[in-house]
Coordinates of C-alpha atoms in Angstrom, one line a residue:
M1 CA 134.9 103.9 102.9
K2 CA 132.9 106.7 104.6
L3 CA 130.2 109.2 103.7
G4 CA 132.7 111.7 102.3
D5 CA 134.8 109.1 100.4
P6 CA 135.4 110.5 96.9
F7 CA 135.0 107.0 95.5
L8 CA 131.4 106.7 96.7
P9 CA 128.4 108.3 95.0
R10 CA 127.2 111.7 96.2
M11 CA 123.8 113.1 96.8
P12 CA 122.3 115.3 94.1
D13 CA 121.1 118.7 95.0
Q14 CA 117.4 119.7 94.5
E15 CA 118.1 121.6 91.3
S16 CA 119.7 118.6 89.6
A17 CA 117.3 116.0 90.9
L18 CA 114.8 114.3 88.6
P19 CA 111.4 115.9 88.4
G20 CA 109.3 112.9 89.2
R21 CA 105.5 113.0 88.8
N22 CA 102.2 113.8 90.5
T23 CA 100.8 110.2 90.4
P24 CA 101.9 107.8 93.1
I25 CA 102.7 104.2 92.5
S26 CA 99.7 102.0 93.0
I27 CA 100.2 98.8 95.1
S28 CA 98.0 96.0 96.5
D29 CA 96.7 96.6 100.0
E30 CA 97.3 93.1 101.5
H31 CA 100.7 92.2 103.0
F32 CA 101.8 89.1 101.2
I33 CA 103.1 87.5 104.5
L34 CA 101.1 89.0 107.4
K35 CA 97.8 89.4 105.5
T36 CA 97.3 92.8 107.0
S37 CA 96.9 96.1 105.3
Q38 CA 100.4 97.3 104.2
T39 CA 99.0 100.8 103.3
V40 CA 97.5 101.6 106.7
E41 CA 98.9 104.7 108.4
T42 CA 98.4 104.3 112.1
G43 CA 95.6 103.3 114.5
Q44 CA 94.8 102.6 118.1
D45 CA 97.9 101.2 119.8
L46 CA 99.9 101.4 116.6
E47 CA 103.0 103.5 115.8
V48 CA 105.0 104.0 112.7
A49 CA 108.8 103.8 112.2
M50 CA 111.0 104.1 109.1
F51 CA 114.6 103.0 108.5
G52 CA 117.1 102.8 105.7
M53 CA 119.7 100.0 106.0
G54 CA 120.7 98.9 102.6
C55 CA 118.6 96.9 100.1
F56 CA 115.1 97.1 101.3
W57 CA 114.2 93.5 100.4
G58 CA 116.2 92.1 103.3
A59 CA 115.4 94.9 105.7
E60 CA 111.7 94.4 105.2
R61 CA 111.9 90.7 105.9
K62 CA 113.9 91.3 109.1
F63 CA 111.0 93.4 110.5
W64 CA 108.0 91.4 109.4
E65 CA 109.4 88.4 111.2
I66 CA 109.3 90.3 114.6
A67 CA 106.3 89.6 116.9
G68 CA 104.4 92.8 117.4
V69 CA 104.9 94.2 113.9
A70 CA 101.5 94.8 112.4
T71 CA 102.6 95.4 108.8
T72 CA 105.6 96.5 106.7
S73 CA 106.1 98.1 103.3
V74 CA 109.1 99.3 101.3
G75 CA 109.5 102.6 99.5
Y76 CA 111.6 105.6 98.8
A77 CA 112.3 108.6 101.1
G78 CA 114.8 111.3 102.0
G79 CA 115.2 112.8 98.5
Y80 CA 113.7 115.4 96.2
T81 CA 111.8 113.5 93.4
P82 CA 108.1 113.1 94.0
N83 CA 106.7 109.6 93.4
P84 CA 109.9 108.2 92.0
H85 CA 110.2 104.9 90.1
Y86 CA 112.8 102.3 91.0
E87 CA 115.0 103.0 87.9
E88 CA 115.1 106.7 88.8
V89 CA 116.2 105.9 92.4
C90 CA 118.9 103.6 91.1
S91 CA 120.2 106.4 88.9
G92 CA 121.3 108.3 92.0
M93 CA 119.5 111.4 90.7
T94 CA 116.5 111.5 93.1
G95 CA 118.3 111.7 96.5
H96 CA 116.0 109.0 97.8
N97 CA 116.9 106.1 100.1
E98 CA 115.5 102.6 100.0
V99 CA 113.5 102.4 103.2
V100 CA 111.2 100.1 105.1
R101 CA 108.2 101.5 106.9
I102 CA 107.0 99.5 109.9
I103 CA 103.7 99.8 111.7
F104 CA 104.0 98.2 115.1
E105 CA 101.9 97.4 118.1
T106 CA 103.0 99.6 121.0
R107 CA 101.6 97.2 123.6
N108 CA 103.9 94.4 122.4
L109 CA 106.9 96.2 120.9
S110 CA 108.8 99.4 121.7
Y111 CA 110.5 101.8 119.4
V112 CA 113.8 101.1 121.2
D113 CA 113.3 97.4 120.3
L114 CA 113.2 98.4 116.7
L115 CA 116.3 100.6 117.0
K116 CA 118.2 97.6 118.4
I117 CA 117.2 95.5 115.3
F118 CA 118.1 98.4 113.1
W119 CA 121.6 98.8 114.5
E120 CA 122.5 95.1 114.7
N121 CA 121.4 94.1 111.2
H122 CA 123.5 96.4 109.0
D123 CA 126.8 98.2 109.0
P124 CA 126.1 101.9 109.8
T125 CA 129.7 103.0 109.2
Q126 CA 129.9 102.5 105.4
G127 CA 128.4 105.7 104.0
M128 CA 126.7 105.4 100.6
R129 CA 126.8 101.6 100.5
Q130 CA 126.0 98.4 102.3
G131 CA 128.6 95.7 101.3
N132 CA 128.5 95.3 97.6
D133 CA 125.5 97.5 97.2
I134 CA 126.8 100.9 96.3
G135 CA 124.7 104.0 95.8
T136 CA 123.0 106.9 97.7
Q137 CA 119.9 104.7 98.0
Y138 CA 121.8 102.3 100.3
R139 CA 122.7 104.7 103.0
S140 CA 122.0 104.2 106.7
G141 CA 119.1 106.3 108.0
I142 CA 116.6 106.7 110.8
Y143 CA 113.5 108.7 109.9
C144 CA 111.6 109.9 113.0
Y145 CA 107.9 110.7 113.3
D146 CA 108.1 112.7 116.6
D147 CA 110.5 114.2 119.1
E148 CA 110.5 111.1 121.2
Q149 CA 111.7 109.0 118.3
L150 CA 114.4 111.6 117.5
A151 CA 115.7 111.6 121.1
S152 CA 115.7 107.8 121.2
A153 CA 117.5 107.5 117.9
H154 CA 120.2 110.0 118.8
E155 CA 120.7 108.3 122.2
S156 CA 120.9 104.8 120.6
K157 CA 123.5 106.1 118.1
K158 CA 125.7 107.4 121.0
I159 CA 125.5 104.0 122.7
F160 CA 126.2 101.9 119.6
E161 CA 129.1 104.1 118.5
I162 CA 130.9 103.4 121.7
E163 CA 130.3 99.7 121.2
L164 CA 131.4 99.8 117.6
S165 CA 134.5 101.7 118.5
S166 CA 135.4 99.1 121.1
K167 CA 135.4 96.5 118.3
G168 CA 137.5 98.6 115.9
F169 CA 134.8 100.2 113.8
G170 CA 134.8 103.8 112.8
A171 CA 132.1 106.4 113.4
T172 CA 128.6 105.8 112.1
T173 CA 127.4 107.6 109.0
T174 CA 123.7 107.2 109.8
E175 CA 121.4 110.1 109.1
I176 CA 118.8 110.8 111.8
I177 CA 116.2 113.3 110.6
P178 CA 112.4 114.0 110.9
A179 CA 110.5 111.6 108.7
P180 CA 110.3 112.9 105.1
N181 CA 107.6 111.9 102.6
F182 CA 107.3 108.2 102.1
Y183 CA 106.6 106.9 98.6
F184 CA 105.6 103.3 98.1
A185 CA 107.9 101.2 95.9
E186 CA 106.5 99.2 93.1
D187 CA 104.3 96.2 94.0
Y188 CA 106.9 93.6 93.0
H189 CA 109.3 95.0 95.7
Q190 CA 106.7 94.7 98.5
Q191 CA 107.6 91.6 100.6
Y192 CA 110.0 90.6 97.8
L193 CA 111.7 87.8 99.8
G194 CA 108.4 86.4 100.8
K195 CA 107.4 86.1 97.1
N196 CA 110.9 85.0 96.1
P197 CA 112.4 83.0 99.0
N198 CA 115.7 82.4 97.2
G199 CA 116.0 86.0 96.1
Y200 CA 119.0 88.3 96.8
C201 CA 119.4 89.6 100.4
G202 CA 122.4 91.8 101.1
L203 CA 121.5 92.5 104.7
G204 CA 124.3 91.9 107.1
G205 CA 125.4 93.4 110.4
T206 CA 128.8 94.0 112.1
G207 CA 128.4 91.3 114.7
V208 CA 128.4 94.0 117.4
T209 CA 125.6 93.8 120.0
C210 CA 123.6 96.9 120.6
S211 CA 122.9 97.0 124.3
L212 CA 119.8 99.2 124.4

């Protein structure tokens, strides 16, 4: 099923989206696994990236395991509702995606390295779903913080679509846009699979290698 499939959920428009609130969700600063600040923005030799690739629990773990990642956090982005709560995002009436925000060390890791991890660890052809997880919050997305990231994301998409096509997959439905506001998810979602090692993880790729 693809992005326009009538059986999949559809994005709300701004007028019908939930109103949200002015107060952001408060979370603890320390990353449960890395013991770094998960609320830091950027710093010397640090860069930020943001991806949506299905349930954010498994996506976050995939990135915190990578050498050169300084910290990770999960949240909501790409919709209309300010400071949404999880239940609101799950309703499909915020327009937000479940995303992982990554702060990485540019001396040890490149943005292209992260794009390769992104493409290989989910199915970017499924539209508003990942496997059994169905909803607008599970869509594939790359949210770029500058023109260089945008260019790299679009080029990587072209390359991976060719590789997917050679293996019988359809076109990608990944949205690639300038980074919208990022809203932290509730504290219990942060590093969820570190706190709950046997918890649900719906992350899964296509088995196709992205040769970036």
